Structures are given as structure tokens and as C-alpha cells.
Amino acid sequence: MPKRYFLHNYPSTGVPKCDTGFWKDRLQDVVNAILANEQRIIQDNDGGLYVGLGGVGYALRYISKILNNKDLAGKAEQYLATNAEYYNKARLRAGDRVGFLLGSSGISAVQAVVAKDSGKDPSKYLADFGRHVGELLQPDPLGCGSDEVLVGRAGYILGALWIKQTIQMDGVSIPQLYQMCDTMLQSGRNYAQKVKSPSPLMYQYYKTEYLGAAHGVAGILQAFLSVPGYFQHNPNAEKEVKAAVDFYLSLQNEEGNFPCAIDELGQNRRHPDDDLVHWCHGAPGAVYLLARAYLVWKEDKYLHAIMKAGECVWKKGLLLKGPGICHGVAGSGYVFLLLHRLTGDNNQLYRAEKFGEFLFSEEFRGARTPDCPFSLYEGWAGTACFLADITNPQQAAFPFSDVIF
């Protein structure tokens, strides 16, 4: 067996079962397991939405709607309040303040949505989220690269768009988002010129030129393409962003995957058995950028690249690292839900179902247990979101990355 993924012999094409009852039963089993471990989970305040208590709160809020369970919504509110209290008392570094997935701003965003769900006034939480704009308009407030998704501008932008899409209220105004995109654009220009990059925009995080969705170029470019009207606000930006997307596209290998970082190109390329096929690094995260590019520019090369990436995920996406959405089986399964929404191809839904079924197989018991086994991005909370989305594939979206709008 390869060291990063399980082999499978599923037929490559099939008809989805669309058995909502089956998936809701599996979803309830996962929720029960999460709640049975509440005392362990409630200690995980550090890690925010990514691997902390707040991410479990996000998942329970999302699942409460699928299962029509108000008690889960109440748990979500409790978990988020506990996580927010931790951040309020802690002495936070810049990334822990402004970071969306790994900081307090993401907790405020989800608290705003949960408040609106329950008929409360979300204004306080929206203000808490929006107060970080000034800091993120500085060139490099984190001092290690401030543009990526987990703690930087791109994640904050995607978070602001999620708030708007979910409750039709602004945590950050559109003009402020344009300012943030302008700052992110200049950051990419400056760094690309500094290192003489073949791309007009390039970024670094802790001195590494990452390419993936979590820390790198794919997530940053997705944020540019997601802000409505940005290219009308700054027409010069579109040419540079498109050239950067096309540079990224040129890095796709014959299997459909993408390298983790610029220093893995050419003779430094990983052996195919060692390729990372994750949301954070590789094809499963690339599809969200490529889908936005296809929807914005309507060029078939982006759709072709997405389908190629999907074949790579079908082959190598049953990951040994566990169930989660960042570098686990559910993150791979989300690729097929996106392809189903994008193309209407029921075979993609069949593939999503197969990956969902594998999570409950005897073979999957041999997968590794993540450090944060019940969390949103590493563990079962995010996996529960994936299972919930199988029941409603026309609205399915990877958390904070809905690219079809």
C-alpha cells in the first residue's frame, strides 16, 4: 500500500444511491461521538475554527439545520462563547487576533451568524470581526507573510464573504474588501519582483513560496476571484491575477496534482508516491481556485484542469491521515461534491458517496488518528459537514469556500 493513501477498487463510474436516511443516520452517529467526547473537546480553545472548539461550534450550527436539531444550535453557541472568552483573556499574537481560521476573527464571524440564526442582534460580533481591517491593511502585520488563508488577508476576505452570503449582513464593507485586495495585490507584486518570479504575483509564508489552498497562492488567488466587482474597481488587477492563475495552472502534473511549493519544482519534485493530495497542499484545494477561474473567465482549460485534478483525487484521495477536510478523506470527497455542482454529472456524486462510505469501512479503521480528532479541519466535525452535504448536494460547499454563487 502507498504510504499516503488507501488503494481502492471501486468502479470509476456509477449511479448515486441518494439515500438521505442512510447519510443522516451516519451523520447522527458522528454527532453522538463528538458530543460523547465533549469534556475533551471543550479544552481545545487554541486553534480557533481550524482545530479548536470554535470549529466544532461551526459544524454543530451547520448540522443543526440538516438534522433540524435546536439543541445542537445551542451547543454551537456555547462552544463559540467559550472559545471567544479564551481569546479575550489570552495575550494574543497578531495572527491569533486577525486570523480567520486560526484566530479570534473567525470566532466572531461564526458568532455573528449563530446570533442571527437565533433572532439576536449580531452587531457586536460583526464589529468585533470588522475591527481587524486596519491591521490587515498594513503591508505585513504578521511579519512572516500576511496574505494566506489560515491567518492572513485571504482567509479574512473569504470569511467576510461567508458572513455576507450566510446572513446578508456586512462584517466588512465592499470598499474595505477592495482595499484589502489592493494591499494583497501589491504584496504579491512586490514579492514577485523581489524574487524574479515568472508569475506577476507571488507570495511567501515564513519564507516558503507555498502554492496550495491553506498557506499559498491557490487560496490567495481564490480570494481575489471571489470578491464581487473587484476587477471593475481595479481593472489593472485582472490581468495580473489571471496571469498568476495561468502560471499556477502550468504547474499541474500529468496525474492532475499540484506541487506544495515553488521549491518542489523540477529536479526537486516529490516522488509520485510521496505527493501530497490534500486540501491544504495539492489538487483537492486547487479545484476551488480553478472553479472560480472557470466561472469568471469561462475558459475550458480551467474545467479541463479541474476534471484532471478530480481523477487524481479519485486515485489518491482516500488518505491515511484520517477523516478530516484539510488532509483527510472528507476533504477529498468534497472535490466530487464541487464537481457535481459545477457540471451536473451524477457520477461525481457517486464518487462522493463512495468516499463517504469508506469512512465507515473496516479498512478505514487503519487510518491515523489526528492530533485533534473531533475538530473541523483535522477531524470528525468537518467530516460531519461533508456527510451533511451529501444529503443536500446542490448546496454542498467546503466550509468558507463556496465558489458557486
GROMACS .gro file of C-alpha atoms in nm:
model
  405
    1MET     CA    1   0.000   0.000   0.000
    2PRO     CA    2   0.128   0.353  -0.076
    3LYS     CA    3   0.228   0.538   0.239
    4ARG     CA    4  -0.017   0.827   0.200
    5TYR     CA    5  -0.344   0.672   0.081
    6PHE     CA    6  -0.555   0.359   0.074
    7LEU     CA    7  -0.591   0.176  -0.255
    8HIS     CA    8  -0.944   0.103  -0.368
    9ASN     CA    9  -1.111  -0.094  -0.643
   10TYR     CA   10  -1.437   0.098  -0.671
   11PRO     CA   11  -1.569   0.118  -1.030
   12SER     CA   12  -1.476   0.461  -1.164
   13THR     CA   13  -1.834   0.528  -1.274
   14GLY     CA   14  -2.162   0.455  -1.105
   15VAL     CA   15  -2.508   0.576  -1.010
   16PRO     CA   16  -2.550   0.757  -0.676
   17LYS     CA   17  -2.791   0.600  -0.428
   18CYS     CA   18  -2.913   0.936  -0.291
   19ASP     CA   19  -3.025   0.760   0.029
   20THR     CA   20  -3.079   1.060   0.258
   21GLY     CA   21  -3.186   0.841   0.550
   22PHE     CA   22  -2.861   0.641   0.538
   23TRP     CA   23  -2.647   0.954   0.545
   24LYS     CA   24  -2.846   1.121   0.821
   25ASP     CA   25  -2.804   0.808   1.032
   26ARG     CA   26  -2.427   0.814   0.976
   27LEU     CA   27  -2.425   1.187   1.048
   28GLN     CA   28  -2.610   1.133   1.376
   29ASP     CA   29  -2.358   0.864   1.474
   30VAL     CA   30  -2.073   1.110   1.422
   31VAL     CA   31  -2.251   1.386   1.615
   32ASN     CA   32  -2.310   1.145   1.902
   33ALA     CA   33  -1.939   1.059   1.908
   34ILE     CA   34  -1.846   1.427   1.913
   35LEU     CA   35  -2.083   1.505   2.200
   36ALA     CA   36  -1.968   1.197   2.392
   37ASN     CA   37  -1.621   1.350   2.394
   38GLU     CA   38  -1.735   1.698   2.497
   39GLN     CA   39  -1.509   1.725   2.801
   40ARG     CA   40  -1.206   1.657   2.584
   41ILE     CA   41  -1.319   1.889   2.306
   42ILE     CA   42  -1.403   2.180   2.532
   43GLN     CA   43  -1.036   2.211   2.631
   44ASP     CA   44  -0.936   2.282   2.269
   45ASN     CA   45  -0.964   2.661   2.271
   46ASP     CA   46  -0.635   2.721   2.093
   47GLY     CA   47  -0.675   2.657   1.723
   48GLY     CA   48  -0.994   2.853   1.659
   49LEU     CA   49  -1.204   2.732   1.370
   50TYR     CA   50  -0.926   2.520   1.229
   51VAL     CA   51  -0.866   2.267   1.508
   52GLY     CA   52  -1.023   2.434   1.811
   53LEU     CA   53  -1.352   2.442   1.995
   54GLY     CA   54  -1.491   2.716   1.768
   55GLY     CA   55  -1.467   2.491   1.464
   56VAL     CA   56  -1.676   2.225   1.638
   57GLY     CA   57  -1.926   2.501   1.712
   58TYR     CA   58  -1.935   2.594   1.343
   59ALA     CA   59  -2.002   2.231   1.249
   60LEU     CA   60  -2.279   2.183   1.506
   61ARG     CA   61  -2.453   2.500   1.385
   62TYR     CA   62  -2.434   2.372   1.026
   63ILE     CA   63  -2.551   2.022   1.114
   64SER     CA   64  -2.836   2.150   1.333
   65LYS     CA   65  -3.008   2.272   1.018
   66ILE     CA   66  -2.970   1.939   0.837
   67LEU     CA   67  -3.096   1.738   1.136
   68ASN     CA   68  -3.346   2.007   1.247
   69ASN     CA   69  -3.198   1.991   1.597
   70LYS     CA   70  -3.214   2.312   1.801
   71ASP     CA   71  -3.014   2.155   2.084
   72LEU     CA   72  -2.712   2.134   1.851
   73ALA     CA   73  -2.751   2.504   1.771
   74GLY     CA   74  -2.743   2.575   2.144
   75LYS     CA   75  -2.426   2.370   2.182
   76ALA     CA   76  -2.272   2.563   1.894
   77GLU     CA   77  -2.344   2.895   2.065
   78GLN     CA   78  -2.197   2.765   2.392
   79TYR     CA   79  -1.879   2.636   2.229
   80LEU     CA   80  -1.821   2.960   2.039
   81ALA     CA   81  -1.876   3.170   2.352
   82THR     CA   82  -1.624   2.958   2.544
   83ASN     CA   83  -1.368   2.993   2.264
   84ALA     CA   84  -1.427   3.369   2.243
   85GLU     CA   85  -1.378   3.405   2.619
   86TYR     CA   86  -1.044   3.225   2.589
   87TYR     CA   87  -0.929   3.464   2.317
   88ASN     CA   88  -1.048   3.766   2.515
   89LYS     CA   89  -0.836   3.665   2.813
   90ALA     CA   90  -0.527   3.544   2.628
   91ARG     CA   91  -0.234   3.762   2.528
   92LEU     CA   92  -0.262   3.720   2.154
   93ARG     CA   93  -0.003   3.750   1.882
   94ALA     CA   94  -0.104   3.932   1.564
   95GLY     CA   95  -0.200   3.612   1.382
   96ASP     CA   96  -0.417   3.498   1.673
   97ARG     CA   97  -0.601   3.830   1.662
   98VAL     CA   98  -0.666   3.875   1.292
   99GLY     CA   99  -0.652   3.513   1.173
  100PHE     CA  100  -0.979   3.377   1.043
  101LEU     CA  101  -0.923   3.002   1.066
  102LEU     CA  102  -0.656   3.020   1.335
  103GLY     CA  103  -0.758   3.326   1.532
  104SER     CA  104  -1.026   3.524   1.706
  105SER     CA  105  -1.173   3.694   1.399
  106GLY     CA  106  -1.319   3.366   1.274
  107ILE     CA  107  -1.486   3.301   1.609
  108SER     CA  108  -1.651   3.646   1.593
  109ALA     CA  109  -1.773   3.573   1.239
  110VAL     CA  110  -1.943   3.247   1.333
  111GLN     CA  111  -2.086   3.403   1.650
  112ALA     CA  112  -2.249   3.669   1.432
  113VAL     CA  113  -2.412   3.404   1.214
  114VAL     CA  114  -2.529   3.199   1.513
  115ALA     CA  115  -2.674   3.512   1.676
  116LYS     CA  116  -2.866   3.600   1.359
  117ASP     CA  117  -2.993   3.240   1.335
  118SER     CA  118  -3.144   3.268   1.683
  119GLY     CA  119  -3.305   3.608   1.625
  120LYS     CA  120  -3.047   3.804   1.827
  121ASP     CA  121  -2.865   4.118   1.721
  122PRO     CA  122  -2.528   4.019   1.565
  123SER     CA  123  -2.393   4.377   1.557
  124LYS     CA  124  -2.142   4.328   1.840
  125TYR     CA  125  -1.989   4.024   1.673
  126LEU     CA  126  -1.982   4.192   1.333
  127ALA     CA  127  -1.799   4.487   1.490
  128ASP     CA  128  -1.554   4.251   1.660
  129PHE     CA  129  -1.485   4.089   1.323
  130GLY     CA  130  -1.455   4.417   1.133
  131ARG     CA  131  -1.213   4.585   1.373
  132HIS     CA  132  -0.921   4.392   1.225
  133VAL     CA  133  -0.938   4.562   0.884
  134GLY     CA  134  -0.695   4.841   0.972
  135GLU     CA  135  -0.429   4.597   1.085
  136LEU     CA  136  -0.465   4.387   0.771
  137LEU     CA  137  -0.424   4.694   0.551
  138GLN     CA  138  -0.066   4.723   0.677
  139PRO     CA  139   0.192   4.563   0.442
  140ASP     CA  140   0.291   4.269   0.666
  141PRO     CA  141   0.128   4.290   1.010
  142LEU     CA  142   0.220   3.929   1.095
  143GLY     CA  143   0.586   3.973   0.999
  144CYS     CA  144   0.602   3.635   0.823
  145GLY     CA  145   0.374   3.689   0.523
  146SER     CA  146   0.020   3.813   0.582
  147ASP     CA  147  -0.171   3.701   0.274
  148GLU     CA  148  -0.257   3.331   0.318
  149VAL     CA  149  -0.584   3.169   0.422
  150LEU     CA  150  -0.527   3.037   0.774
  151VAL     CA  151  -0.417   3.362   0.940
  152GLY     CA  152  -0.383   3.623   0.665
  153ARG     CA  153  -0.580   3.851   0.437
  154ALA     CA  154  -0.716   3.583   0.202
  155GLY     CA  155  -0.881   3.389   0.482
  156TYR     CA  156  -1.024   3.705   0.633
  157ILE     CA  157  -1.167   3.808   0.295
  158LEU     CA  158  -1.327   3.465   0.244
  159GLY     CA  159  -1.466   3.488   0.596
  160ALA     CA  160  -1.621   3.828   0.528
  161LEU     CA  161  -1.780   3.691   0.211
  162TRP     CA  162  -1.915   3.391   0.404
  163ILE     CA  163  -2.085   3.624   0.653
  164LYS     CA  164  -2.243   3.823   0.370
  165GLN     CA  165  -2.359   3.511   0.188
  166THR     CA  166  -2.495   3.345   0.502
  167ILE     CA  167  -2.683   3.628   0.677
  168GLN     CA  168  -2.684   3.908   0.416
  169MET     CA  169  -2.502   4.145   0.653
  170ASP     CA  170  -2.160   4.308   0.631
  171GLY     CA  171  -1.879   4.231   0.869
  172VAL     CA  172  -1.657   4.429   0.633
  173SER     CA  173  -1.785   4.666   0.365
  174ILE     CA  174  -1.721   4.604  -0.002
  175PRO     CA  175  -1.496   4.916  -0.029
  176GLN     CA  176  -1.289   4.779   0.259
  177LEU     CA  177  -1.261   4.443   0.084
  178TYR     CA  178  -1.139   4.623  -0.225
  179GLN     CA  179  -0.875   4.799  -0.016
  180MET     CA  180  -0.766   4.468   0.129
  181CYS     CA  181  -0.742   4.314  -0.218
  182ASP     CA  182  -0.536   4.612  -0.333
  183THR     CA  183  -0.300   4.558  -0.040
  184MET     CA  184  -0.276   4.186  -0.115
  185LEU     CA  185  -0.214   4.261  -0.482
  186GLN     CA  186   0.072   4.498  -0.402
  187SER     CA  187   0.219   4.246  -0.162
  188GLY     CA  188   0.222   3.982  -0.437
  189ARG     CA  189   0.373   4.223  -0.688
  190ASN     CA  190   0.647   4.331  -0.452
  191TYR     CA  191   0.748   3.980  -0.360
  192ALA     CA  192   0.733   3.854  -0.721
  193GLN     CA  193   0.965   4.134  -0.828
  194LYS     CA  194   1.197   4.069  -0.536
  195VAL     CA  195   1.247   3.701  -0.623
  196LYS     CA  196   1.213   3.749  -1.003
  197SER     CA  197   0.917   3.511  -1.014
  198PRO     CA  198   0.779   3.404  -1.355
  199SER     CA  199   0.438   3.489  -1.209
  200PRO     CA  200   0.341   3.856  -1.171
  201LEU     CA  201   0.210   3.773  -0.822
  202MET     CA  202   0.392   3.550  -0.575
  203TYR     CA  203   0.365   3.512  -0.200
  204GLN     CA  204   0.561   3.367   0.088
  205TYR     CA  205   0.472   3.243   0.434
  206TYR     CA  206   0.767   3.200   0.669
  207LYS     CA  207   0.997   3.238   0.365
  208THR     CA  208   0.841   2.947   0.174
  209GLU     CA  209   0.658   3.010  -0.153
  210TYR     CA  210   0.364   2.782  -0.086
  211LEU     CA  211   0.126   2.706  -0.371
  212GLY     CA  212  -0.172   2.539  -0.200
  213ALA     CA  213  -0.504   2.650  -0.061
  214ALA     CA  214  -0.409   2.684   0.306
  215HIS     CA  215  -0.083   2.879   0.306
  216GLY     CA  216  -0.027   2.961  -0.057
  217VAL     CA  217  -0.107   3.102  -0.395
  218ALA     CA  218  -0.420   2.896  -0.468
  219GLY     CA  219  -0.610   3.026  -0.166
  220ILE     CA  220  -0.494   3.384  -0.219
  221LEU     CA  221  -0.595   3.391  -0.585
  222GLN     CA  222  -0.930   3.233  -0.497
  223ALA     CA  223  -0.995   3.528  -0.264
  224PHE     CA  224  -0.932   3.781  -0.543
  225LEU     CA  225  -1.173   3.596  -0.772
  226SER     CA  226  -1.441   3.574  -0.503
  227VAL     CA  227  -1.481   3.943  -0.417
  228PRO     CA  228  -1.772   4.074  -0.627
  229GLY     CA  229  -1.684   4.365  -0.851
  230TYR     CA  230  -1.315   4.377  -0.762
  231PHE     CA  231  -1.194   4.376  -1.122
  232GLN     CA  232  -1.432   4.660  -1.204
  233HIS     CA  233  -1.290   4.852  -0.908
  234ASN     CA  234  -0.931   4.780  -1.017
  235PRO     CA  235  -0.926   4.684  -1.387
  236ASN     CA  236  -0.547   4.651  -1.390
  237ALA     CA  237  -0.567   4.377  -1.130
  238GLU     CA  238  -0.750   4.132  -1.355
  239LYS     CA  239  -0.461   4.092  -1.599
  240GLU     CA  240  -0.213   4.019  -1.320
  241VAL     CA  241  -0.443   3.784  -1.131
  242LYS     CA  242  -0.526   3.591  -1.449
  243ALA     CA  243  -0.158   3.561  -1.539
  244ALA     CA  244  -0.089   3.431  -1.187
  245VAL     CA  245  -0.373   3.179  -1.217
  246ASP     CA  246  -0.239   3.063  -1.552
  247PHE     CA  247   0.111   3.029  -1.406
  248TYR     CA  248  -0.035   2.815  -1.129
  249LEU     CA  249  -0.225   2.611  -1.387
  250SER     CA  250   0.100   2.543  -1.574
  251LEU     CA  251   0.232   2.360  -1.267
  252GLN     CA  252  -0.028   2.082  -1.281
  253ASN     CA  253   0.146   1.750  -1.336
  254GLU     CA  254   0.044   1.462  -1.559
  255GLU     CA  255  -0.156   1.299  -1.278
  256GLY     CA  256  -0.353   1.618  -1.214
  257ASN     CA  257  -0.183   1.718  -0.889
  258PHE     CA  258  -0.001   2.040  -0.796
  259PRO     CA  259   0.326   2.085  -0.605
  260CYS     CA  260   0.322   2.215  -0.248
  261ALA     CA  261   0.571   2.495  -0.301
  262ILE     CA  262   0.798   2.653  -0.560
  263ASP     CA  263   1.100   2.476  -0.411
  264GLU     CA  264   0.947   2.142  -0.518
  265LEU     CA  265   0.961   2.216  -0.891
  266GLY     CA  266   1.190   2.049  -1.142
  267GLN     CA  267   1.451   1.811  -1.005
  268ASN     CA  268   1.322   1.874  -0.653
  269ARG     CA  269   0.981   1.728  -0.735
  270ARG     CA  270   0.849   1.474  -0.487
  271HIS     CA  271   0.832   1.112  -0.587
  272PRO     CA  272   0.477   1.035  -0.710
  273ASP     CA  273   0.420   0.804  -0.411
  274ASP     CA  274   0.504   1.095  -0.181
  275ASP     CA  275   0.280   1.357  -0.345
  276LEU     CA  276   0.052   1.547  -0.110
  277VAL     CA  277  -0.306   1.523  -0.237
  278HIS     CA  278  -0.470   1.739   0.030
  279TRP     CA  279  -0.692   2.047   0.054
  280CYS     CA  280  -0.404   2.229   0.218
  281HIS     CA  281  -0.144   2.118  -0.039
  282GLY     CA  282  -0.239   1.975  -0.376
  283ALA     CA  283  -0.527   1.901  -0.609
  284PRO     CA  284  -0.815   1.893  -0.355
  285GLY     CA  285  -0.755   2.258  -0.270
  286ALA     CA  286  -0.670   2.363  -0.624
  287VAL     CA  287  -1.019   2.284  -0.752
  288TYR     CA  288  -1.175   2.581  -0.567
  289LEU     CA  289  -0.945   2.830  -0.738
  290LEU     CA  290  -0.989   2.661  -1.075
  291ALA     CA  291  -1.367   2.653  -1.037
  292ARG     CA  292  -1.375   3.026  -0.965
  293ALA     CA  293  -1.146   3.088  -1.264
  294TYR     CA  294  -1.378   2.885  -1.487
  295LEU     CA  295  -1.686   3.067  -1.364
  296VAL     CA  296  -1.524   3.410  -1.403
  297TRP     CA  297  -1.350   3.365  -1.739
  298LYS     CA  298  -1.548   3.077  -1.897
  299GLU     CA  299  -1.235   2.917  -2.045
  300ASP     CA  300  -1.244   2.540  -2.091
  301LYS     CA  301  -0.881   2.496  -1.985
  302TYR     CA  302  -0.984   2.556  -1.624
  303LEU     CA  303  -1.264   2.299  -1.640
  304HIS     CA  304  -1.027   2.051  -1.802
  305ALA     CA  305  -0.777   2.107  -1.519
  306ILE     CA  306  -1.048   2.058  -1.256
  307MET     CA  307  -1.156   1.727  -1.409
  308LYS     CA  308  -0.793   1.614  -1.425
  309ALA     CA  309  -0.748   1.708  -1.060
  310GLY     CA  310  -1.062   1.512  -0.978
  311GLU     CA  311  -0.913   1.198  -1.136
  312CYS     CA  312  -0.604   1.241  -0.920
  313VAL     CA  313  -0.820   1.269  -0.608
  314TRP     CA  314  -1.023   0.962  -0.709
  315LYS     CA  315  -0.699   0.765  -0.731
  316LYS     CA  316  -0.510   0.905  -0.431
  317GLY     CA  317  -0.770   1.073  -0.211
  318LEU     CA  318  -0.854   0.801   0.043
  319LEU     CA  319  -0.596   0.945   0.275
  320LEU     CA  320  -0.430   0.756   0.557
  321LYS     CA  321  -0.406   1.073   0.766
  322GLY     CA  322  -0.766   1.046   0.883
  323PRO     CA  323  -1.121   1.163   0.819
  324GLY     CA  324  -1.084   1.541   0.804
  325ILE     CA  325  -1.133   1.806   0.541
  326CYS     CA  326  -0.782   1.956   0.543
  327HIS     CA  327  -0.579   1.642   0.481
  328GLY     CA  328  -0.828   1.358   0.510
  329VAL     CA  329  -1.090   1.157   0.325
  330ALA     CA  330  -1.373   1.409   0.367
  331GLY     CA  331  -1.163   1.686   0.210
  332SER     CA  332  -1.118   1.462  -0.093
  333GLY     CA  333  -1.488   1.380  -0.101
  334TYR     CA  334  -1.572   1.750  -0.114
  335VAL     CA  335  -1.393   1.766  -0.452
  336PHE     CA  336  -1.659   1.542  -0.605
  337LEU     CA  337  -1.943   1.740  -0.449
  338LEU     CA  338  -1.799   2.054  -0.611
  339LEU     CA  339  -1.762   1.880  -0.948
  340HIS     CA  340  -2.121   1.758  -0.922
  341ARG     CA  341  -2.249   2.111  -0.859
  342LEU     CA  342  -2.030   2.254  -1.132
  343THR     CA  343  -2.110   2.003  -1.406
  344GLY     CA  344  -2.433   1.830  -1.300
  345ASP     CA  345  -2.258   1.494  -1.353
  346ASN     CA  346  -2.416   1.234  -1.122
  347ASN     CA  347  -2.103   1.022  -1.147
  348GLN     CA  348  -1.930   1.282  -0.932
  349LEU     CA  349  -2.199   1.242  -0.665
  350TYR     CA  350  -2.149   0.865  -0.683
  351ARG     CA  351  -1.778   0.922  -0.614
  352ALA     CA  352  -1.855   1.147  -0.318
  353GLU     CA  353  -2.081   0.877  -0.177
  354LYS     CA  354  -1.810   0.614  -0.216
  355PHE     CA  355  -1.564   0.827  -0.021
  356GLY     CA  356  -1.831   0.883   0.243
  357GLU     CA  357  -1.897   0.509   0.271
  358PHE     CA  358  -1.526   0.439   0.307
  359LEU     CA  359  -1.519   0.646   0.627
  360PHE     CA  360  -1.731   0.375   0.792
  361SER     CA  361  -1.548   0.076   0.647
  362GLU     CA  362  -1.339  -0.173   0.840
  363GLU     CA  363  -1.037  -0.076   0.629
  364PHE     CA  364  -1.060   0.288   0.735
  365ARG     CA  365  -1.008   0.182   1.097
  366GLY     CA  366  -0.643   0.154   0.995
  367ALA     CA  367  -0.619   0.528   0.929
  368ARG     CA  368  -0.423   0.752   1.164
  369THR     CA  369  -0.594   0.937   1.445
  370PRO     CA  370  -0.544   1.314   1.402
  371ASP     CA  371  -0.398   1.527   1.682
  372CYS     CA  372  -0.738   1.697   1.713
  373PRO     CA  373  -0.969   1.408   1.623
  374PHE     CA  374  -1.302   1.591   1.660
  375SER     CA  375  -1.203   1.924   1.505
  376LEU     CA  376  -1.338   2.100   1.197
  377TYR     CA  377  -1.037   2.072   0.968
  378GLU     CA  378  -0.850   1.768   1.100
  379GLY     CA  379  -1.124   1.557   1.248
  380TRP     CA  380  -1.483   1.440   1.262
  381ALA     CA  381  -1.656   1.780   1.290
  382GLY     CA  382  -1.556   1.871   0.936
  383THR     CA  383  -1.631   1.517   0.824
  384ALA     CA  384  -1.982   1.561   0.964
  385CYS     CA  385  -2.023   1.871   0.747
  386PHE     CA  386  -1.925   1.660   0.445
  387LEU     CA  387  -2.179   1.390   0.535
  388ALA     CA  388  -2.445   1.658   0.581
  389ASP     CA  389  -2.363   1.799   0.239
  390ILE     CA  390  -2.404   1.460   0.072
  391THR     CA  391  -2.771   1.485   0.175
  392ASN     CA  392  -2.804   1.823   0.001
  393PRO     CA  393  -2.556   1.814  -0.289
  394GLN     CA  394  -2.699   2.111  -0.478
  395GLN     CA  395  -2.595   2.338  -0.190
  396ALA     CA  396  -2.281   2.150  -0.082
  397ALA     CA  397  -1.978   2.367  -0.013
  398PHE     CA  398  -1.645   2.320   0.160
  399PRO     CA  399  -1.652   2.538   0.475
  400PHE     CA  400  -1.591   2.906   0.392
  401SER     CA  401  -1.517   2.818   0.027
  402ASP     CA  402  -1.845   2.822  -0.161
  403VAL     CA  403  -1.731   2.917  -0.511
  404ILE     CA  404  -2.065   2.882  -0.693
  405PHE     CA  405  -2.272   3.195  -0.629
   0.00000   0.00000   0.00000
